[in-house]
Every structure is written in C-alpha cells, then in structure tokens.
Short mmCIF file of C-alpha atoms and ligand atoms in Angstrom, two decimals:
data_model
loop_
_atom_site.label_atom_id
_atom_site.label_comp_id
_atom_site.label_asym_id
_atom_site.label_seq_id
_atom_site.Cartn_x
_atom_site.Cartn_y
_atom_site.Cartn_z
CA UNK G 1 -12.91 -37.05 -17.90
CA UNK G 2 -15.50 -33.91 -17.47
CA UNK G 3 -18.45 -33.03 -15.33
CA UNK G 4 -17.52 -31.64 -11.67
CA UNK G 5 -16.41 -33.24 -8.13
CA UNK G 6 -18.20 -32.01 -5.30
CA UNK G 7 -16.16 -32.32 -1.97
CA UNK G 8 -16.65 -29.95 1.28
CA UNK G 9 -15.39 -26.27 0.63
CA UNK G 10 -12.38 -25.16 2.57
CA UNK G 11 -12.32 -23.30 5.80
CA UNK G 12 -9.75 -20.38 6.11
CA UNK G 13 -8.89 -20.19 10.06
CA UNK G 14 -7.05 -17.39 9.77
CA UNK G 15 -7.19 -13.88 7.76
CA UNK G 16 -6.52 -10.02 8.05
CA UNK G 17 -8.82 -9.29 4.51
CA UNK G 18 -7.66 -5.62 5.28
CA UNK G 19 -4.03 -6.84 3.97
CA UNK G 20 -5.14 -8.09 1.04
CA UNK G 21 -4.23 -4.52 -0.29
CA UNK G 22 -0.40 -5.04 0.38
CA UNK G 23 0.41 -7.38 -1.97
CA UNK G 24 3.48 -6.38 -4.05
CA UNK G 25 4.17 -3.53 -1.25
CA UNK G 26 5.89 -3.55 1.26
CA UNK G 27 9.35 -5.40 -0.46
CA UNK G 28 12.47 -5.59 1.18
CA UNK G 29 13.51 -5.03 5.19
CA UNK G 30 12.27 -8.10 7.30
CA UNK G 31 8.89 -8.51 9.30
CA UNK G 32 8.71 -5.32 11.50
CA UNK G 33 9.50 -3.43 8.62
CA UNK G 34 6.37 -5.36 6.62
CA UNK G 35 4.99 -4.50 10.27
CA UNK G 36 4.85 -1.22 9.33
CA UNK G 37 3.67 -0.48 6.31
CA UNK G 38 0.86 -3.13 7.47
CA UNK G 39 -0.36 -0.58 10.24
CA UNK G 40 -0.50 2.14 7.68
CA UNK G 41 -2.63 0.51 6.07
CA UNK G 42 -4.71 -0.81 9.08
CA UNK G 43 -5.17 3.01 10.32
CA UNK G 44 -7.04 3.90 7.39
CA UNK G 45 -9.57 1.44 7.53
CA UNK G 46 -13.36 2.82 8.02
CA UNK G 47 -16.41 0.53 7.82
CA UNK G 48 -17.10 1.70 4.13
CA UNK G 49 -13.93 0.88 3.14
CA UNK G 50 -13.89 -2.66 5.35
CA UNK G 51 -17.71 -3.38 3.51
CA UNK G 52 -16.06 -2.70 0.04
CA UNK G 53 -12.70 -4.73 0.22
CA UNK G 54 -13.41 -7.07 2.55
CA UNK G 55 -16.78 -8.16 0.38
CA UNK G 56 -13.85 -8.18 -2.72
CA UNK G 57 -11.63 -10.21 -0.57
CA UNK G 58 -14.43 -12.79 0.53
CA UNK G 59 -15.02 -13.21 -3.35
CA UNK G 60 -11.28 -14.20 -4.32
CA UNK G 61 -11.86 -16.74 -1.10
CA UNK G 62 -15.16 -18.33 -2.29
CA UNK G 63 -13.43 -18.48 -5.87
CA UNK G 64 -10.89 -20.34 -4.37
CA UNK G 65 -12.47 -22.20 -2.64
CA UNK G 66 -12.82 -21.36 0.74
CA UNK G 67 -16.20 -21.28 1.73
CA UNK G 68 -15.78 -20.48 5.76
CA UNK G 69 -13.22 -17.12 7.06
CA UNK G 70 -12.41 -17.16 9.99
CA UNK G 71 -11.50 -13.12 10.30
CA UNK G 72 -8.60 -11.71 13.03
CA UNK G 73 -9.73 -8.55 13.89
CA UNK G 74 -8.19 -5.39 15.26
CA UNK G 75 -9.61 -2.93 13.27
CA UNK G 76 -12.41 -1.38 15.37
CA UNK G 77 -16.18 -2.43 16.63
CA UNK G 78 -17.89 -0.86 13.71
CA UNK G 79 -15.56 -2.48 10.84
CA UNK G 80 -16.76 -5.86 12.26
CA UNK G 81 -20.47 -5.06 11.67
CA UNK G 82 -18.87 -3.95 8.05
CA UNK G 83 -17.22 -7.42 7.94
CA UNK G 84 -20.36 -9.16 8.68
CA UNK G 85 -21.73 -7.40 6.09
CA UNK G 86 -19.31 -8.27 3.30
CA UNK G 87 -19.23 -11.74 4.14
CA UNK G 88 -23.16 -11.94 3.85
CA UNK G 89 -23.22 -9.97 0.93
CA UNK G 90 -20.11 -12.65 -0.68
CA UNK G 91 -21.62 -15.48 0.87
CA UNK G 92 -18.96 -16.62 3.18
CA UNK G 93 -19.60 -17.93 6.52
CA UNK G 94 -17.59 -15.65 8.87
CA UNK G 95 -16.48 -16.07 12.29
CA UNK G 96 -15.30 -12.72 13.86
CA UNK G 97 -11.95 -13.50 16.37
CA UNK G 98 -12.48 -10.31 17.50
CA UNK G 99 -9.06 -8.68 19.16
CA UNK G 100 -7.61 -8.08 22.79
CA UNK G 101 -5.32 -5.16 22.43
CA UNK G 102 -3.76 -3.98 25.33
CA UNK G 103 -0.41 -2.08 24.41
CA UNK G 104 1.35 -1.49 21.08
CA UNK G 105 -0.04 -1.16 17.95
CA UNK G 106 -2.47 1.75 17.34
CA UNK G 107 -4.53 3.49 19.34
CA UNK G 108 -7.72 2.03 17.69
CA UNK G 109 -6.23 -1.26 17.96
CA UNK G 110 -6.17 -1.10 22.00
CA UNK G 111 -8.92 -1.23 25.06
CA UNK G 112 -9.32 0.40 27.71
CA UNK G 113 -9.66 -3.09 30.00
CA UNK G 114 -9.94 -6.15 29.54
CA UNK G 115 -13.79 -5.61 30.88
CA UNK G 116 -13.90 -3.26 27.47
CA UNK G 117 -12.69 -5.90 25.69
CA UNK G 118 -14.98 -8.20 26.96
CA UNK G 119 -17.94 -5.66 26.20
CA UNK G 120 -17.64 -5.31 22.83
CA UNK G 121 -17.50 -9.29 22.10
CA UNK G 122 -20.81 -9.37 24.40
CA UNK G 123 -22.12 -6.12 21.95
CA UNK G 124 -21.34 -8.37 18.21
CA UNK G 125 -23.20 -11.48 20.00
CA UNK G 126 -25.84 -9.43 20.72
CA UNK G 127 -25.80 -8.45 17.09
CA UNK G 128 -25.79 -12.76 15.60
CA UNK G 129 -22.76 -12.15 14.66
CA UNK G 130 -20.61 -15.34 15.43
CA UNK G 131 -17.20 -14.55 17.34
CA UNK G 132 -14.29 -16.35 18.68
CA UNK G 133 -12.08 -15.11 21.51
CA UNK G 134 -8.55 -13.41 20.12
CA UNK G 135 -5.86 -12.13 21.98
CA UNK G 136 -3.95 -10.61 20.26
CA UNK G 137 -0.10 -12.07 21.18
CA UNK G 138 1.49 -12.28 24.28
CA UNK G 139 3.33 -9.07 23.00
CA UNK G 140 -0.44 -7.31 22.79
CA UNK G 141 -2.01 -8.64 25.83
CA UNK G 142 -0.46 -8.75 29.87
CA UNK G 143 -1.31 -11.81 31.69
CA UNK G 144 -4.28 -10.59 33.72
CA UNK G 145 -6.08 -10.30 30.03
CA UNK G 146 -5.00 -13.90 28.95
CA UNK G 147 -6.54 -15.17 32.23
CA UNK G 148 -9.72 -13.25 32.16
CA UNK G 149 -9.83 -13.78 28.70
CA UNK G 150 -9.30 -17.60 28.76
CA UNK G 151 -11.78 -17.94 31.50
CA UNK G 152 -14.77 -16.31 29.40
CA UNK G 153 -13.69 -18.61 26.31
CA UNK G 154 -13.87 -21.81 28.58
CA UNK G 155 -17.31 -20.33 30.31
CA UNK G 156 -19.01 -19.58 26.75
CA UNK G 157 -17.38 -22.36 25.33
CA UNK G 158 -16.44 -19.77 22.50
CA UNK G 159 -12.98 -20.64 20.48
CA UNK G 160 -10.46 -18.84 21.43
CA UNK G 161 -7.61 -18.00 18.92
CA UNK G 162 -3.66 -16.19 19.80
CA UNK G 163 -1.08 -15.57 17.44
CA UNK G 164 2.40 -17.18 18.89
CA UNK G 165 6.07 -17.83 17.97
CA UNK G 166 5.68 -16.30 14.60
CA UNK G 167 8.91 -14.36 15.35
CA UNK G 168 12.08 -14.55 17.36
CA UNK G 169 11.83 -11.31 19.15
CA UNK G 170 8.35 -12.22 20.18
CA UNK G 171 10.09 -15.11 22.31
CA UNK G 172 12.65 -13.12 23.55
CA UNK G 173 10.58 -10.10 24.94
CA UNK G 174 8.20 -12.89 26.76
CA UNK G 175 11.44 -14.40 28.28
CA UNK G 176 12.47 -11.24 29.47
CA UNK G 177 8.89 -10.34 30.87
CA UNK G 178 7.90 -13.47 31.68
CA UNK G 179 10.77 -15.96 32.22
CA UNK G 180 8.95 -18.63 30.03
CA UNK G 181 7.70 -19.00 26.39
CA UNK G 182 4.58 -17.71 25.17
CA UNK G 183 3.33 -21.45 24.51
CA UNK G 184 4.24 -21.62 28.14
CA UNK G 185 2.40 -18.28 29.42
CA UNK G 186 -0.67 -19.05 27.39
CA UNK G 187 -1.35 -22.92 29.06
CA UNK G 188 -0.28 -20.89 32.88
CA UNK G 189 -2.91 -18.08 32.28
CA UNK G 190 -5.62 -21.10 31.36
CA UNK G 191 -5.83 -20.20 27.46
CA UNK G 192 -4.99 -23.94 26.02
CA UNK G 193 -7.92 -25.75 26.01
CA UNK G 194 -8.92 -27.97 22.99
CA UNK G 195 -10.81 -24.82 21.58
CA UNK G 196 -7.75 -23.08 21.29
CA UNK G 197 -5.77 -22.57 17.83
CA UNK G 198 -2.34 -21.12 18.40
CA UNK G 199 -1.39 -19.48 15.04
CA UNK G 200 1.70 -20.26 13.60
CA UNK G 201 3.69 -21.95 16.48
CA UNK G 202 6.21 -21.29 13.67
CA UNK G 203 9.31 -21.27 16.72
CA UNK G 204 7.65 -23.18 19.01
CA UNK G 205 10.28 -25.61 20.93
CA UNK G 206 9.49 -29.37 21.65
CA UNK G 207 8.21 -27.64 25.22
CA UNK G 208 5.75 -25.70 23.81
CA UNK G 209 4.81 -28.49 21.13
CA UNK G 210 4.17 -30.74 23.97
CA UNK G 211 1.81 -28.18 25.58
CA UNK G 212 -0.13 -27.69 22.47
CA UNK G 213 -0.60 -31.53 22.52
CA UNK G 214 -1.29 -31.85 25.81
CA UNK G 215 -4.48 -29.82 26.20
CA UNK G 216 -5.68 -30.81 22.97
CA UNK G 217 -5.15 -27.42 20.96
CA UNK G 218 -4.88 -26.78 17.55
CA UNK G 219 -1.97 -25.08 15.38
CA UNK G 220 -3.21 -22.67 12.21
CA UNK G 221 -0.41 -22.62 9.79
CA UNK G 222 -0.28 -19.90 7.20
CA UNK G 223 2.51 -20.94 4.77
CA UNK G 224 1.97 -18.92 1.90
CA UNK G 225 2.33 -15.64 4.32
CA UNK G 226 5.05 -17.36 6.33
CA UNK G 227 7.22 -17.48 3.40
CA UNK G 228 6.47 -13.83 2.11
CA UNK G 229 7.42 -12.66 5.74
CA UNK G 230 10.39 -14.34 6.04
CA UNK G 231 8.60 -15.61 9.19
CA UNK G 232 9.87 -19.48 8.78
CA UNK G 233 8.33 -22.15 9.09
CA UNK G 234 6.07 -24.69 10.85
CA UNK G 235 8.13 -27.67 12.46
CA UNK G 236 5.71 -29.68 10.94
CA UNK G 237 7.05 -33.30 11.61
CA UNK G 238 7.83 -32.71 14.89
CA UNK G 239 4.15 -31.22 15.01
CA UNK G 240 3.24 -34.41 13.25
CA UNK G 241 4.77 -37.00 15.38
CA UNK G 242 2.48 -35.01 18.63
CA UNK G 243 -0.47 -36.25 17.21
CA UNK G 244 -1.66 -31.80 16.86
CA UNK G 245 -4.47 -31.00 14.64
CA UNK G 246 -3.33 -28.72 11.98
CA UNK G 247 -5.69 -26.48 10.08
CA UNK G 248 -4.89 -23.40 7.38
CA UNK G 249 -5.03 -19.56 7.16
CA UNK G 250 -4.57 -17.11 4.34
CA UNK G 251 -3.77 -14.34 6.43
CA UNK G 252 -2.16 -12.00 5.10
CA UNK G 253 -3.88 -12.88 2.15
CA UNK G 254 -0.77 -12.33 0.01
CA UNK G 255 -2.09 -15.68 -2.17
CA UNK G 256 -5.62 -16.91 -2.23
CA UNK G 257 -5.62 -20.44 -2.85
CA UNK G 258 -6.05 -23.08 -0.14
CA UNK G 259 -4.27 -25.85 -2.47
CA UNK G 260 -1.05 -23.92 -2.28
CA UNK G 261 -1.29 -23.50 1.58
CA UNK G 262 -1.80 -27.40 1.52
CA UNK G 263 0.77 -28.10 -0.49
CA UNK G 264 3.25 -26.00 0.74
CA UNK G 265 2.42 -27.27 4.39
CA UNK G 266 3.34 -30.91 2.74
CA UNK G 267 7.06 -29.59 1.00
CA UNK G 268 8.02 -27.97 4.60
CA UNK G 269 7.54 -31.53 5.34
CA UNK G 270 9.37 -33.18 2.75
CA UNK G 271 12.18 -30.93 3.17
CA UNK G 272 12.05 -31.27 6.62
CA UNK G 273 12.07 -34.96 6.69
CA UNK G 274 13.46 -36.41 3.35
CA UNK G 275 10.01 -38.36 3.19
CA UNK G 276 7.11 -37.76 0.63
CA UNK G 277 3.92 -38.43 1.47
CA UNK G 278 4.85 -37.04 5.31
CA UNK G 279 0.56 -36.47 5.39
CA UNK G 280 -1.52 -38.14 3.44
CA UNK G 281 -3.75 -36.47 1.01
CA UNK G 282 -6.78 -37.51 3.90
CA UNK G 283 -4.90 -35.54 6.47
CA UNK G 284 -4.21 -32.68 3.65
CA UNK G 285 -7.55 -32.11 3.06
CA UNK G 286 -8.89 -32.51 6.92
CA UNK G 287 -6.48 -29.57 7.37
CA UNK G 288 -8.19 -27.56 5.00
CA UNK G 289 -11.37 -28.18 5.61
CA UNK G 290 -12.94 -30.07 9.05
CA UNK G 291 -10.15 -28.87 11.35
CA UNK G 292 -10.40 -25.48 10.50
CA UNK G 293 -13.95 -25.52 10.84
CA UNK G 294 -13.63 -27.47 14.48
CA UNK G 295 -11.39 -24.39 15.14
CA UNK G 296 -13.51 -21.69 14.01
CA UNK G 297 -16.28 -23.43 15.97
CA UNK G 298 -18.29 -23.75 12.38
CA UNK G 299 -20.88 -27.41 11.93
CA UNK G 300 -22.16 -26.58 8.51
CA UNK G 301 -20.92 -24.89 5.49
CA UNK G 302 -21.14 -24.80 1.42
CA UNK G 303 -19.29 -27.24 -0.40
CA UNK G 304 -17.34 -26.65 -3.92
CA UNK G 305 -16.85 -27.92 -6.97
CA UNK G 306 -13.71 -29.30 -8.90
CA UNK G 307 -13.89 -28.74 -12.43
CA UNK G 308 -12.92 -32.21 -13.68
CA UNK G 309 -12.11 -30.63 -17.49
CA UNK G 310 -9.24 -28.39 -16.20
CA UNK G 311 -6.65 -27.93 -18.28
CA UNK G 312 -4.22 -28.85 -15.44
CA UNK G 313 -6.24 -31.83 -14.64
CA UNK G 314 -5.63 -33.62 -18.55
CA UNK G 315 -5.11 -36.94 -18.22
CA UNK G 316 -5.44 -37.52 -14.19
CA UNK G 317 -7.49 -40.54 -13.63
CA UNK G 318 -10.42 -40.49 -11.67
CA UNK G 319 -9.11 -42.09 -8.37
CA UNK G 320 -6.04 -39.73 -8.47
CA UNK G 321 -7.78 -36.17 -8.83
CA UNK G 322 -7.60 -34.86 -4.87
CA UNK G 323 -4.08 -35.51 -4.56
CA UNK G 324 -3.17 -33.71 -7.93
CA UNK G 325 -5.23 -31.12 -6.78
CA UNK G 326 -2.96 -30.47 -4.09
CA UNK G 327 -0.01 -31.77 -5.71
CA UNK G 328 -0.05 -30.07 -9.40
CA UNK G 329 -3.33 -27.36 -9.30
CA UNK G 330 -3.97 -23.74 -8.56
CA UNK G 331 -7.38 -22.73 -6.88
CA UNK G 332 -9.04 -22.30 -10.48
CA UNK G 333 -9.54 -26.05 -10.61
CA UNK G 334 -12.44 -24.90 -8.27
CA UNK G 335 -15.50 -24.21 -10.68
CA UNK G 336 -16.51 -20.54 -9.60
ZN1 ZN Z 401 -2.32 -13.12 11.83
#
C-alpha cells in the first residue's frame, strides 16, 4: 500500500498556544501550582512574542493535522491581532474565543465591565477577525457577566465557549457563592444554548450532564492536558449514553497530535466501561473534526493527507487504515 488518503483535517476547539512553552516545566505540585508557573508565563506575553510562537505553534498543529484552532484568549487585545497574524501567516483557520475576565488572574487578564468586555469583541469583528464568546469560568466571571454575556452570544448568534468542572475547588467555591454547580449557573444565567461548548465538564455530575444535553451544548475534551494536570477525566460513557456532542482541544498544548486526543478519549472509555469499541471510529473522527468545527462556528476548512507508506501503517489493509490511525499512529502519519 502507498500513495496518500485525503480525509477532512482536524479542528482543535480548544488551545492556549502561549503554553506551548511549558512543556517539561512546571513538574510536580498539582494544578494551581501548574497554575502558576502558567501565569508567569502568560504575563510576559507581547504581540511580538504572541506573532513568533504562536505562528510556531500553528505549524506543529497543521503538521499534525489540525487544520482549524480554535484559540482561548486572555492575553490582551493586541496579542489577538498578533494571533490572527500567526495563524494567517501558518495557514490555520483561527477562531479567536476571546476572554471575559472579571476577577483573579492578572491584571491584563481582567475588564473593567462587562460593557469593556463586550467592546473589544465588537473592536476584533470590526477587524475580520472571527471570534467566539469566552467567559472565562464561573471562578473568572460574576453572574451579571454570564447573563450579559450569554445574551450577546444568542443575539449575534456567535459561539460561545466556558471552561467548567475541570477542578474540584472550582465546584466548591461556586457552591459556596452560588448554592448550585457551575453547569447549573451557566444554563440559569442563559449561557447553554446549542452554540455553547463547555470545556472539560471533567466533574460534571449526572445534573449537570443532563443540562448539557438538554439545551443541546457541546463538551470539548482535552485529554492529553487532562492527564498532564492531574485534572481527571471526562465521564465519557455517561456523556455517551446523553446523546452530547463531543469535540477535542489541545490546550495546553503539552502534545500536538489530534490521534492521541482521540484515542485517549476512547481508553477513558474502555476503562471506564470494560467495553472496546465504546465510539466507533465514525464518532472518533466526527469528534475531531465536524463537531469541533460546529463548535468553533467554522463551514469550510483544508483537508490532510495520510501518508499510506508509514512505517507504522506496514501491513494495515486498506479498509482498516482510519481506525489504526487512531488506534496504533502518532500525528506523523499526516503527510506534512
Ligand atoms: Zn483551557
């Protein structure tokens, strides 16, 4: 077997390029410790820095395989325009999920107001650059935002992406606050809506699962960055059985390679249930690819290129080669 498969190119729903640079930092201590470190390195980001290593970071992505980003960011107005750049420059199709920062963090993470907030999406439209809607967490944003926040997502008809239930603490400090679940704030303050992608949902309960279903929304799981955080991981049968859409992130970008996020997404399962097989390698690749892009709010980008004389494709038959993709390949079956 030789010659090439050409199938759709991947979408990655979720990334922080800027992280990219903490892989093989940052060991030991648990999450807030990597938390950090991680906003060390996010307060020296400038837009010439953000043009250099985020055009570096696109290329590792595109190598890989992933041929739409979806980028989370909290770095500032001007590193977006320096994102866009990059991305053009690798030849990535970007969506900006530009940030709602209201307390914590850094002071360049945060607005003023909501109306801020809401200002500078307006400003990178303006520009053609594509955005999504991000708060931040229920941690980074008060209720009022969500609402406000929600409301110009469902107006615009923009997607609007939150990070939730990565971590315990997260859930407990919304208790405390709130007396419910973040799952549970974000469908009160109107932000579930089937253009919503709740990332991680890593400790969601069958509550918040059921909410998730319920108005349509979709979960981005990030496996690969999961495991290096010690974050857990998805409940992904019980996500399963709900019917939820599932798509993929790099995020932290610890590992670049859209096949491992795949495949790990399918062992949580198999461990998990005892089953193999738990998705099927249609679903796999849906996750990867059109769900993500339904997410990111993306109709049209570039397509890839298995290399069908891989070494670590040798003696897969023809009929066999997307599932041992997933199953047995890195990302450098994809010819770069
Ligand atoms: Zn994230």
């Amino acid at each position: 077997m030789a010659g090439t498969l050409r199938i759709p190119g991947f979408v990655n729903a979720h990334s922080h390029t800027f992280q990219r640079a903490l892989r093989g930092r940052a060991a030991g201590g648990d999450f807030w410790a990597w938390r950090d470190v991680m906003l060390a390195e996010a307060e020296r980001q400038t837009p010439d820095l953000v043009r250099e290593a985020y055009e570096q970071g696109y290329e590792e992505m595109i190598a890989a395989g992933y041929t739409a980003v979806g980028e989370f960011h909290y770095v500032g107005v001007p590193e977006a325009h320096a994102a866009a750049a990059a991305a053009a420059a690798a030849g990535i199709e970007l969506v900006v999920l530009h940030v709602a920062y209201a307390r914590g963090g850094l002071d360049r993470f945060r607005q003023e107001s909501v109306r801020e907030y809401l200002e500078q999406v307006e400003s990178l439209r303006a520009a053609g650059i594509r955005v999504g809607l991000a708060p931040h967490s229920v941690r980074a944003c008060p209720a009022e935002w969500l609402e406000e926040i929600g409301r110009y997502a469902a107006a615009d008809g923009l997607p609007l992406h939150v990070h939730a239930d990565e971590q315990p603490k997260e859930i407990e400090e919304c208790l405390a606050e709130h007396g419910c679940r973040p799952i549970e704030l974000l469908a009160r303050r109107g932000c579930l809506s089937e253009r919503t992608t709740v990332v991680h949902a890593t400790h969601a309960n069958g509550a918040e699962l059921d909410l998730i279903a319920a108005h349509g929304s979709t979960i981005c799981a990030c496996p690969t960055t999961e495991a290096d955080l010690g974050d857990g991981f998805l409940p992904a049968e019980r996500v399963r059985m709900r019917g939820i859409a599932i798509c993929i992130g790099s995020d932290s970008n610890v590992r670049i390679d859209p096949l491992e996020e795949l495949r790990e997404l399918e062992g949580i399962a198999r461990r998990q249930t005892g089953r193999r097989g738990v998705f099927s390698t249609d679903d796999l690749y849906g996750f990867g690819r059109e769900v993500g892009a339904r997410s990111l709010g993306v109709d049209a980008w570039p397509e890839i290129e298995i290399d069908l004389g891989h070494r670590s494709l040798r003696g897969v038959e023809s009929e066999h080669v997307l599932a041992a993709a997933i199953a047995g390949c890195a990302a450098d079956v994809v010819v770069s």
